[in-house]
Amino acid sequence: MLKVDQRDPAALPRLLLIGMALLVLWPGVHLSELNPAVLWQADNRQQMAAFVGAFWPPAHDAEFLALLFDATLQTLAVATAGLCLALLPAIPASLLASRALSLSAASQGGRPRPLAQLARWPVRGVLIFLRSVPEIVWALLFVRAVGLGPTAGVLAIAITYSGMLGKVYAEIFESVDQRPAHALLQAGSGRLVAFCYGILPSAMAELVSYTVYRWECAVRASVVMGFVGAGGLGQQIDLSMRMFDGAQVASMLLAFLVLVMLADGLSRLLRGRLA
């Protein structure tokens, strides 16, 4: 009988990768001063238990529920308006940063000329700058400029998310099959026609899925920015926590959970329709 070698040929590379990961992880854990043991100390356990216990039962009186409904609508409005404003610069920037519609790439088998590739770097640099600054920093800046309220949150989301959307959109355009678009460009069609008929049909499902995901992230970001005065659920959570009203905080966290679940369901529905 033939003997079958049971050894995994990829075992050594995997062990080396695991060893390298541990070497990288250990300094990070040390520098971050991570110490999970403090969670099990008696005083800390009692404080956490008292804090969590104050969340039950959630507040449900009519006056508070009306306030919660208004704050939830404001959070949705901030996230949606911010994302819509972010799309305005993100879509043209993604087309400029992507090589999917490059005429030189269409004529040279998908390889753009170095000069054409270099011309895209300024757009990519702007996108990097926009997404490198956290939205809460922009929110702090706009709160000082326009005052407390949802306007600061909308502008902060619009600026940061335009960089995120533009970068990912460009990568999606480059990841799909570009041969239909290149064929249209070689046949003499314009870039807009090549994009609409050669790139967009293949990329639509992924674009919609990522856009809905970013809208979900915008909802979370609007809640976080509420802590610096940008309105919505975050500002109400901050006020309730300052008053040590855990019941109100629990109700608002449940409302936030429902929003995230709705965003997830919407993403699945749209992907199913576009698949």
XYZ file of C-alpha atoms in Angstrom:
275
model
C 0.000 0.000 0.000
C 1.132 3.486 -0.762
C 1.995 5.622 2.228
C 0.326 8.996 2.272
C 2.288 11.862 3.755
C 0.036 13.281 6.476
C 2.153 16.355 7.071
C 0.668 19.697 6.172
C 3.002 21.439 3.682
C 1.755 24.813 4.856
C 2.304 24.084 8.556
C 5.665 25.847 8.807
C 4.527 29.076 7.089
C 1.446 29.146 9.311
C 3.527 28.691 12.442
C 5.830 31.471 11.313
C 2.849 33.781 10.697
C 1.426 32.963 14.139
C 4.802 33.656 15.720
C 5.107 36.985 13.909
C 1.559 37.931 14.948
C 2.396 37.182 18.597
C 5.580 39.232 18.353
C 3.570 42.171 17.022
C 0.685 41.698 19.465
C 2.700 41.482 22.654
C 4.281 44.978 22.446
C 0.867 46.387 21.584
C -0.705 44.809 24.663
C 2.175 46.059 26.792
C 2.042 49.632 25.462
C -1.743 49.817 25.822
C -1.420 48.744 29.483
C -4.170 46.177 29.005
C -4.996 44.438 32.268
C -8.316 42.525 32.197
C -7.743 41.372 35.772
C -8.926 44.745 37.101
C -12.459 43.873 35.939
C -12.606 41.071 38.496
C -11.599 43.152 41.476
C -14.324 43.336 44.107
C -14.752 47.115 44.060
C -14.883 47.272 40.286
C -17.408 44.422 40.085
C -19.667 46.170 42.569
C -19.489 49.476 40.710
C -20.235 47.834 37.356
C -23.116 45.861 38.838
C -24.609 49.010 40.369
C -24.195 50.895 37.112
C -25.836 48.174 35.004
C -28.572 47.627 37.590
C -29.652 51.256 37.242
C -30.570 50.542 33.613
C -33.553 48.386 34.561
C -36.386 48.887 33.966
C -36.036 51.206 30.938
C -37.896 54.498 31.119
C -41.259 54.326 29.376
C -43.354 57.273 30.524
C -45.202 59.160 27.802
C -43.284 62.423 28.141
C -39.907 60.716 27.878
C -41.015 58.521 24.959
C -42.021 61.649 23.045
C -38.579 63.127 23.732
C -36.965 59.840 22.678
C -38.935 59.785 19.430
C -37.826 63.319 18.534
C -34.182 62.533 19.378
C -34.300 59.355 17.271
C -35.725 61.222 14.285
C -33.045 63.876 14.684
C -30.335 61.198 14.760
C -31.709 59.634 11.590
C -31.919 63.046 9.940
C -28.318 63.913 10.851
C -26.995 60.574 9.560
C -29.024 60.655 6.351
C -28.344 64.308 5.535
C -24.640 63.900 6.277
C -24.357 60.821 4.076
C -26.248 62.457 1.203
C -23.962 65.491 1.356
C -20.951 63.159 1.443
C -22.069 61.508 -1.796
C -21.884 64.789 -3.706
C -18.058 65.020 -3.661
C -17.451 61.278 -3.143
C -18.916 60.078 -6.455
C -16.943 62.385 -8.795
C -13.813 61.982 -6.640
C -14.066 58.187 -6.861
C -14.287 58.372 -10.653
C -11.253 60.647 -10.787
C -9.265 58.448 -8.386
C -10.133 55.189 -10.144
C -8.325 53.864 -13.197
C -11.421 51.951 -14.334
C -12.254 54.604 -16.942
C -8.696 55.370 -17.998
C -8.363 55.742 -21.774
C -4.738 54.640 -21.634
C -5.725 51.526 -19.659
C -8.411 50.698 -22.218
C -5.915 50.942 -25.065
C -3.059 49.127 -23.289
C -4.821 46.082 -21.876
C -5.700 47.535 -18.466
C -2.356 49.207 -17.723
C -2.650 52.986 -17.453
C 0.264 55.206 -18.349
C 2.452 56.362 -15.430
C 1.550 59.997 -16.050
C -2.175 59.202 -15.943
C -1.654 57.238 -12.742
C 0.295 60.117 -11.209
C -2.509 62.567 -12.040
C -4.843 60.639 -9.737
C -2.666 61.039 -6.668
C -3.850 64.581 -5.776
C -7.456 63.343 -5.647
C -6.438 60.340 -3.572
C -4.470 62.623 -1.276
C -7.543 64.767 -0.649
C -9.602 61.640 0.102
C -6.930 60.441 2.529
C -6.967 63.786 4.348
C -10.768 63.874 4.592
C -11.042 60.416 6.147
C -7.939 60.682 8.324
C -9.500 63.306 10.609
C -12.125 61.683 12.876
C -15.640 63.019 12.520
C -15.776 63.970 16.197
C -12.878 66.385 15.607
C -14.785 68.006 12.749
C -17.854 68.111 15.011
C -15.912 69.975 17.703
C -14.737 72.455 15.083
C -18.209 73.037 13.658
C -19.794 73.299 17.108
C -17.526 76.270 17.700
C -18.359 77.686 14.272
C -22.142 77.195 14.066
C -23.007 76.484 17.703
C -24.669 73.510 19.367
C -27.126 71.495 17.294
C -27.407 68.943 14.505
C -25.818 71.184 11.844
C -22.366 70.486 13.235
C -23.017 66.741 13.106
C -24.253 66.852 9.515
C -21.188 68.763 8.302
C -18.789 66.533 10.243
C -20.279 63.347 8.769
C -20.341 64.855 5.268
C -16.640 65.725 5.326
C -15.312 62.504 6.852
C -17.577 60.146 4.960
C -16.878 61.772 1.609
C -13.288 60.590 1.977
C -14.353 57.088 3.036
C -16.962 56.670 0.319
C -14.732 58.091 -2.407
C -11.885 55.722 -1.540
C -14.007 52.566 -1.354
C -16.096 53.452 -4.411
C -12.895 53.831 -6.454
C -11.712 50.411 -5.288
C -15.076 48.848 -6.139
C -14.967 50.307 -9.638
C -11.497 48.828 -10.132
C -12.419 45.402 -8.692
C -15.224 44.599 -11.152
C -14.678 43.317 -14.689
C -13.507 46.344 -16.660
C -13.540 44.729 -20.099
C -17.073 45.963 -20.977
C -16.121 49.536 -20.096
C -12.850 49.290 -22.014
C -14.688 47.899 -25.045
C -17.083 50.831 -24.981
C -14.233 53.318 -24.661
C -12.389 51.734 -27.578
C -15.593 51.883 -29.620
C -15.686 55.649 -29.147
C -18.256 56.100 -26.365
C -17.850 58.694 -23.669
C -16.600 57.886 -20.197
C -19.995 58.516 -18.626
C -21.663 56.042 -20.992
C -18.886 53.503 -20.364
C -19.360 53.919 -16.641
C -23.159 53.603 -16.705
C -23.218 50.538 -18.969
C -19.816 48.928 -18.378
C -19.016 49.439 -14.674
C -22.152 50.364 -12.770
C -24.268 47.221 -13.434
C -21.545 44.949 -12.016
C -20.745 47.214 -9.068
C -24.260 48.275 -8.071
C -24.927 45.561 -5.460
C -21.630 46.167 -3.682
C -22.048 49.941 -3.883
C -25.498 49.812 -2.313
C -24.370 47.395 0.384
C -21.409 49.559 1.358
C -23.479 52.762 1.236
C -26.099 51.307 3.583
C -23.314 50.090 5.871
C -21.850 53.581 5.926
C -25.295 54.973 6.704
C -25.404 52.610 9.678
C -21.967 53.885 10.717
C -23.230 57.438 10.286
C -26.073 56.687 12.704
C -23.536 55.473 15.263
C -21.281 58.450 14.588
C -24.152 60.890 15.037
C -24.835 59.350 18.444
C -21.187 59.741 19.450
C -21.045 63.313 18.180
C -24.086 64.108 20.276
C -21.771 63.994 23.298
C -20.061 67.147 22.018
C -23.339 68.961 21.445
C -24.270 67.837 17.931
C -27.836 66.901 18.934
C -29.780 63.668 18.594
C -29.667 60.576 20.792
C -26.072 61.169 21.800
C -26.801 64.517 23.387
C -29.791 63.082 25.255
C -27.707 60.108 26.453
C -25.062 62.523 27.702
C -27.653 64.553 29.596
C -29.234 61.443 31.127
C -25.871 60.049 32.188
C -24.977 63.364 33.810
C -28.207 63.064 35.815
C -27.423 59.396 36.630
C -30.718 58.331 35.051
C -29.852 54.833 33.847
C -33.447 54.020 32.926
C -33.507 56.749 30.287
C -30.102 55.677 28.985
C -31.366 52.094 28.632
C -34.377 53.210 26.595
C -32.185 55.279 24.282
C -29.742 52.406 23.821
C -32.657 50.150 22.877
C -33.808 52.734 20.330
C -30.290 52.831 18.912
C -30.275 49.021 18.709
C -33.505 49.107 16.702
C -31.968 51.617 14.275
C -28.963 49.378 13.650
C -31.224 46.355 13.129
C -33.286 48.300 10.606
C -30.144 49.319 8.726
C -28.988 45.696 8.622
C -32.370 44.538 7.334
C -32.408 47.265 4.689
C -28.952 46.236 3.502
C -30.015 42.594 3.125
C -33.203 43.577 1.300
C -31.402 45.788 -1.195
C -28.662 43.232 -1.823
C -31.309 40.588 -2.455
C -33.093 42.808 -4.950
C -29.897 43.740 -6.795
C -28.286 40.286 -6.753
